[in-house]
Tab-separated table of C-alpha atoms in Angstrom:
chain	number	residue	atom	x	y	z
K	1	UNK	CA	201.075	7.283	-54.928
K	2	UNK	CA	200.164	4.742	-52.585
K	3	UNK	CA	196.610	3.885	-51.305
K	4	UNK	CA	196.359	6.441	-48.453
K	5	UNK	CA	197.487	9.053	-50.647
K	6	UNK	CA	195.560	7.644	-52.922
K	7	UNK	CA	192.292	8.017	-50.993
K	8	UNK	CA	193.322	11.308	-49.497
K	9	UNK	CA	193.481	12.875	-53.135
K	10	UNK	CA	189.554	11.521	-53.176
K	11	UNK	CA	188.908	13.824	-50.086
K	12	UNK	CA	190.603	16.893	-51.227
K	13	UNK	CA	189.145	16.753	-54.417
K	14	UNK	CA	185.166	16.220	-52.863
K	15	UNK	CA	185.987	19.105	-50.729
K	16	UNK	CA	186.492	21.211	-53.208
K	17	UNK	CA	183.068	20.798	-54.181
K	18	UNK	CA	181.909	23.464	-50.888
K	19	UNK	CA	183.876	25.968	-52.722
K	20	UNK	CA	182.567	29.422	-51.959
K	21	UNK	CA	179.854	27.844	-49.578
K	22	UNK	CA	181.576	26.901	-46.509
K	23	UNK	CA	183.252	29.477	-45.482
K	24	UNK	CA	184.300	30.539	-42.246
K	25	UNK	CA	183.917	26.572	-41.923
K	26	UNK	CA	187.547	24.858	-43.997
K	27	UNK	CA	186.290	22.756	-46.964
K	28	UNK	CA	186.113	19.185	-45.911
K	29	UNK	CA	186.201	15.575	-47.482
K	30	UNK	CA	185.895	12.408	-46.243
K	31	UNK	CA	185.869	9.192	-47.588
K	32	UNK	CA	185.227	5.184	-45.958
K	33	UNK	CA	187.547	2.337	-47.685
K	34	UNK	CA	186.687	-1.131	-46.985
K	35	UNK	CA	189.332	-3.661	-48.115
K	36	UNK	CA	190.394	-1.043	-50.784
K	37	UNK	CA	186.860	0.112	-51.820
K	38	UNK	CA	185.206	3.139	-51.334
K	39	UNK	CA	181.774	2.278	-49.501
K	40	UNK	CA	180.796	5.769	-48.154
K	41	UNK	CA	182.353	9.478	-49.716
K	42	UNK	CA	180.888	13.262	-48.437
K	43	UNK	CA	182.124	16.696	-48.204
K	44	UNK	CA	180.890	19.404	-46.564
K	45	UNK	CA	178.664	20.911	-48.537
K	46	UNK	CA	177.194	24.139	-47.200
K	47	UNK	CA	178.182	26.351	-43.743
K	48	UNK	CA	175.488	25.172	-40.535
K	49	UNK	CA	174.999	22.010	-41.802
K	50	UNK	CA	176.124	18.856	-42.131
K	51	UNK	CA	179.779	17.575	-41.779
K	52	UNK	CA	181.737	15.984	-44.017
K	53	UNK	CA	182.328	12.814	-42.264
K	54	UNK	CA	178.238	12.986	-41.208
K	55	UNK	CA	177.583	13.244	-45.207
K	56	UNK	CA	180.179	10.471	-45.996
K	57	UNK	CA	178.782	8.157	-43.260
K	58	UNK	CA	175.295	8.922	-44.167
K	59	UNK	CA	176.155	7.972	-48.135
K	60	UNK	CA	177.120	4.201	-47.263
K	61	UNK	CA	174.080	1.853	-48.558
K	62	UNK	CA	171.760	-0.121	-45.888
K	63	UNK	CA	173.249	-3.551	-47.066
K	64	UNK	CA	176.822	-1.925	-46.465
K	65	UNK	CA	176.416	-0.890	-43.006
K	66	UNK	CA	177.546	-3.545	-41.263
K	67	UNK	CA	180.914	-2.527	-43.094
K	68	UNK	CA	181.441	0.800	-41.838
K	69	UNK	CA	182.658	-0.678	-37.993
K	70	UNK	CA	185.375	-2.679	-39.788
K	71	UNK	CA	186.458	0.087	-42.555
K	72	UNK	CA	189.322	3.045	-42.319
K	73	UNK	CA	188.042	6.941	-42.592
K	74	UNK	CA	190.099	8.989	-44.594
K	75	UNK	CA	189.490	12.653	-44.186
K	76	UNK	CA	191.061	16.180	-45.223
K	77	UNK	CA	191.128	17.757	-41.678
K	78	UNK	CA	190.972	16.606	-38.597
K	79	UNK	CA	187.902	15.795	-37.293
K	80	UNK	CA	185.955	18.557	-35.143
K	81	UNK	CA	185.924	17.537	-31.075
K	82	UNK	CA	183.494	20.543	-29.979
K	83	UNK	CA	180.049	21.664	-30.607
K	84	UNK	CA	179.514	23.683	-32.776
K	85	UNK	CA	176.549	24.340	-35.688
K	86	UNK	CA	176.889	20.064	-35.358
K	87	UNK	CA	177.278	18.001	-33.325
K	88	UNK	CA	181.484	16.471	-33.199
K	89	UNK	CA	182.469	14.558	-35.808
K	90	UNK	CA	184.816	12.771	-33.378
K	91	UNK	CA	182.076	10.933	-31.328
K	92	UNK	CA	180.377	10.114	-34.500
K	93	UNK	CA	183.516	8.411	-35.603
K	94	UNK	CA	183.787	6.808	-32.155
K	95	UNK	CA	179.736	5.887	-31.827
K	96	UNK	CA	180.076	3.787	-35.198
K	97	UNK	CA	183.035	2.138	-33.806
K	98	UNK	CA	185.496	3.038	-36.539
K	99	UNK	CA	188.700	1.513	-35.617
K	100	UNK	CA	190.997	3.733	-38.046
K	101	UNK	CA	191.433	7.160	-38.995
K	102	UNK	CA	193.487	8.716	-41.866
K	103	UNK	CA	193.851	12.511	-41.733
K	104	UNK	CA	195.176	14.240	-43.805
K	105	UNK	CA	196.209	17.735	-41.770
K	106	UNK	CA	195.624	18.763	-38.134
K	107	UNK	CA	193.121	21.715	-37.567
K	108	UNK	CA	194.525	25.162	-36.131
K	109	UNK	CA	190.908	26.156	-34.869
K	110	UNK	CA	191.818	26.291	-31.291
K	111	UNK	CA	188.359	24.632	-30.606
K	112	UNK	CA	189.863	21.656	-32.553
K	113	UNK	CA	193.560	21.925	-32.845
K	114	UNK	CA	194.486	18.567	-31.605
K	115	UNK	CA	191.707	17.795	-29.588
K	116	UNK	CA	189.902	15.795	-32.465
K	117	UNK	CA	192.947	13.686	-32.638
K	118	UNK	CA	193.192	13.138	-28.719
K	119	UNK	CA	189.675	12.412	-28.663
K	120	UNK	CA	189.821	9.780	-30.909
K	121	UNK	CA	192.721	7.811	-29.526
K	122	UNK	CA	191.632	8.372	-26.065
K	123	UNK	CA	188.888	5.742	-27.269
K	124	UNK	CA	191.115	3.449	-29.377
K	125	UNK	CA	190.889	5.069	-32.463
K	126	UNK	CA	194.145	4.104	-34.322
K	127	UNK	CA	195.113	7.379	-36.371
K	128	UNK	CA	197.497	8.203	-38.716
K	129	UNK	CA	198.091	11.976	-39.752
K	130	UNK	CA	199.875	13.926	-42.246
K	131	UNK	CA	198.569	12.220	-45.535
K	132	UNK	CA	199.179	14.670	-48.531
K	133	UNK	CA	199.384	17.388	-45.395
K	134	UNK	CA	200.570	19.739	-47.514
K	135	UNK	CA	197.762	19.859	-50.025
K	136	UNK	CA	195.215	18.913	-47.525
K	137	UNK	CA	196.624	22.984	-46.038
K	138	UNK	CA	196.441	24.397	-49.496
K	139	UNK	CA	192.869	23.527	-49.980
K	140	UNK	CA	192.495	25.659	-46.902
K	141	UNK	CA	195.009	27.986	-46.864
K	142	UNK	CA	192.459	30.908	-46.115
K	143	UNK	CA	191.209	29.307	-43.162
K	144	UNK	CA	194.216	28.317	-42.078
K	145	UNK	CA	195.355	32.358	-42.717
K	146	UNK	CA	192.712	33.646	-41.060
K	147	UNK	CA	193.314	31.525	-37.819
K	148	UNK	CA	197.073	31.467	-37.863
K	149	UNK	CA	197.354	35.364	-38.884
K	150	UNK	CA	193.965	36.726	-37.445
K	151	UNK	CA	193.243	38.627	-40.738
K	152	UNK	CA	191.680	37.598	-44.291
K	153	UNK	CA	193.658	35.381	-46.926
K	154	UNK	CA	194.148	38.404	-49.461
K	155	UNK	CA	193.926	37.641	-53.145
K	156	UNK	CA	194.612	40.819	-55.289
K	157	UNK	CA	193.278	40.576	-58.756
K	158	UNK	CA	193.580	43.676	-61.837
K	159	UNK	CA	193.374	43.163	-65.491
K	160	UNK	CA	196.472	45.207	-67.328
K	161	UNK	CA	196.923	46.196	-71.306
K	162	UNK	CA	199.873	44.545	-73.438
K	163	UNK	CA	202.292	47.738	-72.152
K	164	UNK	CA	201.028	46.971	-68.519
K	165	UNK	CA	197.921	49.902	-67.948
K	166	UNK	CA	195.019	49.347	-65.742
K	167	UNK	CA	193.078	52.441	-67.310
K	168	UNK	CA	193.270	55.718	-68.912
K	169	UNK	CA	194.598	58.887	-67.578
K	170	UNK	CA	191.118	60.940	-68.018
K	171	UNK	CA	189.168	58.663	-65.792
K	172	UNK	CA	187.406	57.070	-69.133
K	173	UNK	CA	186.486	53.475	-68.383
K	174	UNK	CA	188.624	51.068	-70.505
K	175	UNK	CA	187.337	47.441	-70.875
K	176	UNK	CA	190.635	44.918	-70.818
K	177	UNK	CA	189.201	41.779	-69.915
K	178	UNK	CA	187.018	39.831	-72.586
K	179	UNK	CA	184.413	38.418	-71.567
K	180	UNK	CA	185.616	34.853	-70.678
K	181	UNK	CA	188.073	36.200	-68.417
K	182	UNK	CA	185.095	38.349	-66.735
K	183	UNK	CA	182.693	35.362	-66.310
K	184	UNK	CA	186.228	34.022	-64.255
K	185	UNK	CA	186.585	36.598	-62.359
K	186	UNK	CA	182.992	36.299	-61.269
K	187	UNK	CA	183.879	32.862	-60.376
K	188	UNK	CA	186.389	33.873	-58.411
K	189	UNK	CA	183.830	36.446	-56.624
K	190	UNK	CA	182.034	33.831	-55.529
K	191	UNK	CA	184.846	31.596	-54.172
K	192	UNK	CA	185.858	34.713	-51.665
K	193	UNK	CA	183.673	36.292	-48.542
K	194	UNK	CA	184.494	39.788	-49.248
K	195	UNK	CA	185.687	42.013	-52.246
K	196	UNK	CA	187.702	45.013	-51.779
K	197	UNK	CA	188.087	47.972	-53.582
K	198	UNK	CA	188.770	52.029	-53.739
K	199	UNK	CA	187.173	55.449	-53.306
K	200	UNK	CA	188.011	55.938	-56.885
K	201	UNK	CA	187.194	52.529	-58.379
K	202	UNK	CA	183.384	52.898	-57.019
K	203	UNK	CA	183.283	56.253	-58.035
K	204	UNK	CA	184.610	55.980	-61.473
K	205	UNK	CA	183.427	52.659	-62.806
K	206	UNK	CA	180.583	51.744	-60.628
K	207	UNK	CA	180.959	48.558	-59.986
K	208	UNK	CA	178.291	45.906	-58.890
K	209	UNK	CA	180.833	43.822	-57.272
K	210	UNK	CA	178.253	40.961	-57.203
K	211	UNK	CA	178.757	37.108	-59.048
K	212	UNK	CA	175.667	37.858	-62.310
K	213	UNK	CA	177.874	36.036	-64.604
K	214	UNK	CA	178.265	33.126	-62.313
K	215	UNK	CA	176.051	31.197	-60.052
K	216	UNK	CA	176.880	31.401	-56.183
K	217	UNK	CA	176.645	33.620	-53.264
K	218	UNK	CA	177.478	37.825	-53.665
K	219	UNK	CA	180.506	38.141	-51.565
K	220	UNK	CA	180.013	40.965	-48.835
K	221	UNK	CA	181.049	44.440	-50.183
K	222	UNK	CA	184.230	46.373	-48.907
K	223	UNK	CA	184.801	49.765	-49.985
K	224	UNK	CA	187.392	52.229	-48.266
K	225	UNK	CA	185.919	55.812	-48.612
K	226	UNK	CA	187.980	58.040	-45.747
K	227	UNK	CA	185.980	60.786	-46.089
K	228	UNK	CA	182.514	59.367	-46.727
K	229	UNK	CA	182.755	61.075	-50.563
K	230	UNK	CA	180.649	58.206	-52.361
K	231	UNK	CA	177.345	59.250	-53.465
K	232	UNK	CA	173.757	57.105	-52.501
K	233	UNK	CA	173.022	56.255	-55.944
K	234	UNK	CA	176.044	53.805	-56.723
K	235	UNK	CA	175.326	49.994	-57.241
K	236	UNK	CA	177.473	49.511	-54.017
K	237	UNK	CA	174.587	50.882	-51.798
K	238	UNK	CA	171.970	48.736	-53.249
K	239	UNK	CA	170.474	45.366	-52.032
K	240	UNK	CA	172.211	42.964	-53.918
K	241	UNK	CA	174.634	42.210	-51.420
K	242	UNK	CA	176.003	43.438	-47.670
K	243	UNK	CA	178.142	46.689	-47.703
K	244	UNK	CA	180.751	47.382	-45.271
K	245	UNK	CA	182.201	51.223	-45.944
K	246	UNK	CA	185.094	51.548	-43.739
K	247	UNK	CA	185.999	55.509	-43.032
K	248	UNK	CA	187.471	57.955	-40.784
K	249	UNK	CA	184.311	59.711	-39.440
K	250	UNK	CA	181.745	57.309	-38.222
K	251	UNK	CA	180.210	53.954	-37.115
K	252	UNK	CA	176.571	53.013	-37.968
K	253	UNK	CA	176.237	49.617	-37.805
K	254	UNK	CA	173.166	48.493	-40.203
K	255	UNK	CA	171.833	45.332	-42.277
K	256	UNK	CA	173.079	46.007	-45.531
K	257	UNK	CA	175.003	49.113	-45.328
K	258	UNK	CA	177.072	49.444	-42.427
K	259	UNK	CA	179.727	52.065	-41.593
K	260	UNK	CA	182.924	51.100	-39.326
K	261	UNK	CA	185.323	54.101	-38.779
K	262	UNK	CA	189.189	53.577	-38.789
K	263	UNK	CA	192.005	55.169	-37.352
K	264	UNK	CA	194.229	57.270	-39.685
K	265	UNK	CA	197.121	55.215	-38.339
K	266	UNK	CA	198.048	51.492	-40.077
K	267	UNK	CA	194.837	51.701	-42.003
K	268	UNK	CA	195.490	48.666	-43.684
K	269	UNK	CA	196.295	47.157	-40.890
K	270	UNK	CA	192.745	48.264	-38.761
K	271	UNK	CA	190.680	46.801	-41.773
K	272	UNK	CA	192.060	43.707	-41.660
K	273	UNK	CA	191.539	43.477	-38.037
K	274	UNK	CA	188.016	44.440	-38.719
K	275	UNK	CA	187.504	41.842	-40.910
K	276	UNK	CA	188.686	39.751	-39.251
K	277	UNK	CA	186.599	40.244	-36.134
K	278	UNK	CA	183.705	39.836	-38.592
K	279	UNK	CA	184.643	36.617	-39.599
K	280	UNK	CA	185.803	37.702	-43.093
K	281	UNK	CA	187.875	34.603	-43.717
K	282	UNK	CA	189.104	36.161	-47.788
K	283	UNK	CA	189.103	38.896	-49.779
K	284	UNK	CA	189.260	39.912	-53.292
K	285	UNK	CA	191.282	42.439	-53.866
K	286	UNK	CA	189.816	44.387	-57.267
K	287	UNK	CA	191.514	48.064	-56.986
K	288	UNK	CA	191.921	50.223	-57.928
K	289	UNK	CA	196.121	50.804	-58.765
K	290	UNK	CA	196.158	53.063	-55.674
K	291	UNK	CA	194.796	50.608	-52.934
K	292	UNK	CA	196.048	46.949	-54.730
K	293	UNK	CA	199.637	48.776	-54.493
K	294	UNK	CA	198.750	49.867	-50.519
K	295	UNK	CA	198.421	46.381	-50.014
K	296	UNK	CA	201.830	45.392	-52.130
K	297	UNK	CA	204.000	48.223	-50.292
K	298	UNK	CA	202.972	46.526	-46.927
K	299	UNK	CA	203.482	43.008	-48.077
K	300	UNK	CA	199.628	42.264	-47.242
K	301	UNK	CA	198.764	40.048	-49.479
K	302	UNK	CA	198.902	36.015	-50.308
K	303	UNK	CA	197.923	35.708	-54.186
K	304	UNK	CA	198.029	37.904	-56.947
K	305	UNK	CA	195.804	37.029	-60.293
K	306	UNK	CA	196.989	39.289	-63.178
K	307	UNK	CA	194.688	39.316	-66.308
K	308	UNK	CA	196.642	41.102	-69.132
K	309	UNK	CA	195.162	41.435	-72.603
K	310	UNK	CA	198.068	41.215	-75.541
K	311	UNK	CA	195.976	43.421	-77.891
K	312	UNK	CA	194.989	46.371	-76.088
K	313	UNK	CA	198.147	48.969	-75.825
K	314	UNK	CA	196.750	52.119	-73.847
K	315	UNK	CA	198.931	54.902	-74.584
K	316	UNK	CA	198.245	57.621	-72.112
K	317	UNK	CA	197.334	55.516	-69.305
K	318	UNK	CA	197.273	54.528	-65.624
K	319	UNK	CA	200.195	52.337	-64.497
K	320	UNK	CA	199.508	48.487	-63.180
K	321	UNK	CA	200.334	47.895	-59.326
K	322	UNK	CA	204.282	46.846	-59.394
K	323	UNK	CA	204.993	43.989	-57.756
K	324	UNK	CA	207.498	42.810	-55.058
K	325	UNK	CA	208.224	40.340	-53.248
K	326	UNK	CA	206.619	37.065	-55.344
K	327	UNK	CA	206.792	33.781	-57.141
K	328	UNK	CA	204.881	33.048	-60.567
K	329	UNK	CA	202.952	29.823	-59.882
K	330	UNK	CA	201.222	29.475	-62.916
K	331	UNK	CA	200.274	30.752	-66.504
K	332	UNK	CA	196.718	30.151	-68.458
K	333	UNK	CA	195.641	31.723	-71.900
K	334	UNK	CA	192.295	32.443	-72.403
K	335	UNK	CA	192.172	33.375	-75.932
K	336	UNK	CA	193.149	37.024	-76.059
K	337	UNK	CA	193.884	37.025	-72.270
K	338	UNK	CA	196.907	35.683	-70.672
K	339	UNK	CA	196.095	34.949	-66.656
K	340	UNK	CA	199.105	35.379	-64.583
K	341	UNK	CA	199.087	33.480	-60.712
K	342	UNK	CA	201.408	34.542	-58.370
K	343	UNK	CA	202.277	33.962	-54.932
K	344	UNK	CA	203.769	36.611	-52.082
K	345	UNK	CA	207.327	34.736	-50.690
C-alpha cells in the first residue's frame, strides 16, 4: 500500500463513522497530509450539516494553519461543486488555497458528477482520482444504487432453522435468532432508511420494526398491504417511527402514516419507484418468505444476510426464500448462529 492509498484507507474508514446518519447524503471522509502527517481528519457526520472536508479543515490546530495552503486533501468522493444544505466543498478547497487533491471516486449525483473535479482544476487545483476507487464505491454503494438505478439499494435479511425454515406451518411465532444476532439485526435497522416487510409478517408477528436494541435513528416503515387488511392496533401504526402502507385502493398522504396506492401491474417495480421518489436511498428487506422471494424471482435485490440457527430443526414448517442468482461473500458465527452474506451477480 503506498501513501495515497494509504491515506485514502484513513478516509473510508472516518466515513464510516456517519453510518446510518447521512443518508440520502454518501458517507464522506477527508483527511489533510502535510509532508506525510495527518494535520486535519473529518467525516461527515450527520445529513444538513457539515461536510466532510468543512469538518476535516475545521479539525487542523491554530498553530497548524499556516500548513493547510501547502498540504494535499485526500478525500472519499469527490468534492460537492453546488449548493446544497452547505455551502461547496470545492470553493472551500479553492478559498484555502489547497494546491492538491486526492480523491478517491468521482460522484454520480448529477449536481456533482464531475463538476467538483472541473471546478477545482479550473483554479489550479492539481487532482488525482481513482485512489482505492473501488472501495471508496463500496462504502457507498447505496447511494451510488439509488442514483445510477433510480430505486433503493435492497438488502434482504431472514433468519432460517438448521433444515432451512423461516416459521411454522400454523402461523405460531418461532424465535430463530438468539439474541446477539437480534441486537445485529437492529444494527443493521439503523444503518438502512426504510424496512420492508409483508401483509402477513405484520399481521402474524407484529413487529415494531424500530432499532430498541441499538442506538440510532428508526428507519421509516414499509409495509405492502394490497387490500388495506391490517388492523389499527399493530405496533406498525404507532409513533415510533414514519409508516408508509403501500396498497391498491388509496392515497392519503399523512405525517406518520401515509397511504400511497399502486398499480396491480410490476408491483415491485412501482414501490421501488416510489421510494425512490421519496428519497428512500435502502431498504431492509425482513419478509416475510412470500415477499423476500418476490424480490428474488425478479432479481431485485443487492445483498442477502441469512441468519440460520444450527440447533433449531422445525419439522412442519415454512420454507426459507430460495435463492438465485448470487455469490457468498462472507461467513460469521455468532455462537449458535451462523450469518451468511451474499451478493446478487
Amino acid at each position: 500500500m503506498n501513501s495515497d492509498e494509504k491515506y485514502m484507507s484513513r478516509c473510508i474508514q472516518l466515513a464510516k463513522s456517519g453510518a446510518g446518519n447521512v443518508a440520502p447524503n454518501p458517507m464522506v471522509g477527508a483527511v489533510l497530509v502535510y509532508e506525510n502527517k495527518i494535520i486535519g481528519e473529518g467525516f461527515h457526520q450527520k445529513y444538513g450539516e457539515a461536510h466532510a472536508e468543512v469538518n476535516c479543515i475545521n479539525s487542523v490546530p491554530a498553530e497548524q494553519k499556516s500548513l493547510i495552503e501547502k498540504s494535499t486533501l485526500y478525500v472519499s468522493l469527490e468534492p460537492c461543486a453546488h449548493h446544497g444544505k452547505t455551502p461547496p466543498c470545492a470553493d472551500l478547497i479553492v478559498k484555502n488555497k489547497i494546491n492538491k487533491v486526492v480523491i478517491g471516486c468521482q460522484d454520480v449525483y448529477e449536481q456533482v458528477a464531475g463538476k467538483g473535479i472541473e471546478k477545482l482544476q479550473n483554479a489550479g487545483v492539481e487532482v488525482v482520482t481513482g485512489v482505492l476507487e473501488n472501495e471508496s464505491k463500496d462504502l457507498n454503494k447505496r447511494f451510488f444504487t439509488f442514483h445510477q438505478q433510480k430505486r433503493p439499494y435492497i438488502i434482504l435479511k431472514w433468519a432460517q432453522s438448521a433444515n432451512a425454515k423461516i416459521g411454522s406451518k400454523n402461523g405460531e411465532r418461532v424465535l430463530i435468532s438468539n439474541g446477539f444476532s437480534n441486537r445485529l439485526v437492529h444494527k443493521w435497522r439503523s444503518e438502512e432508511a426504510g424496512i420492508l416487510v409483508g401483509e402477513n409478517t405484520a399481521l402474524k408477528d407484529d413487529p415494531s420494526l424500530t432499532t430498541r436494541l441499538w442506538k440510532g435513528e428508526n428507519p421509516v416503515r414499509i409495509v405492502i398491504d394490497p387490500q388495506l387488511k391490517l388492523p389499527a392496533s399493530l405496533k406498525i401504526f404507532d409513533d415510533e417511527s414514519k409508516t408508509i402502507i403501500y396498497n391498491l385502493l388509496k392515497n392519503s398522504p399523512g405525517k406518520n402514516i401515509e397511504y400511497i396506492q399502486l398499480k396491480p401491474e410490476n408491483l415491485l417495480e412501482s414501490l421501488l419507484s416510489s421510494l425512490y421518489e421519496n428519497d428512500i436511498q435502502s431498504i431492509l428487506v425482513e419478509g416475510g418468505a412470500k415477499t423476500l422471494q418476490s424480490f428474488i424471482d425478479q432479481n431485485l435485490w443487492d445483498e442477502a444476510r441469512v441468519i440460520t440457527n444450527a440447533g433449531i430443526i422445525i419439522e412442519e414448517g415454512v420454507d426459507a426464500p430460495a435463492m438465485k442468482n448470487f455469490d457468498l461473500v462472507q461467513q460469521e458465527k455468532l455462537f449458535s448462529d451462523e450469518i451468511s452474506y451474499f451478493s446478487r451477480k
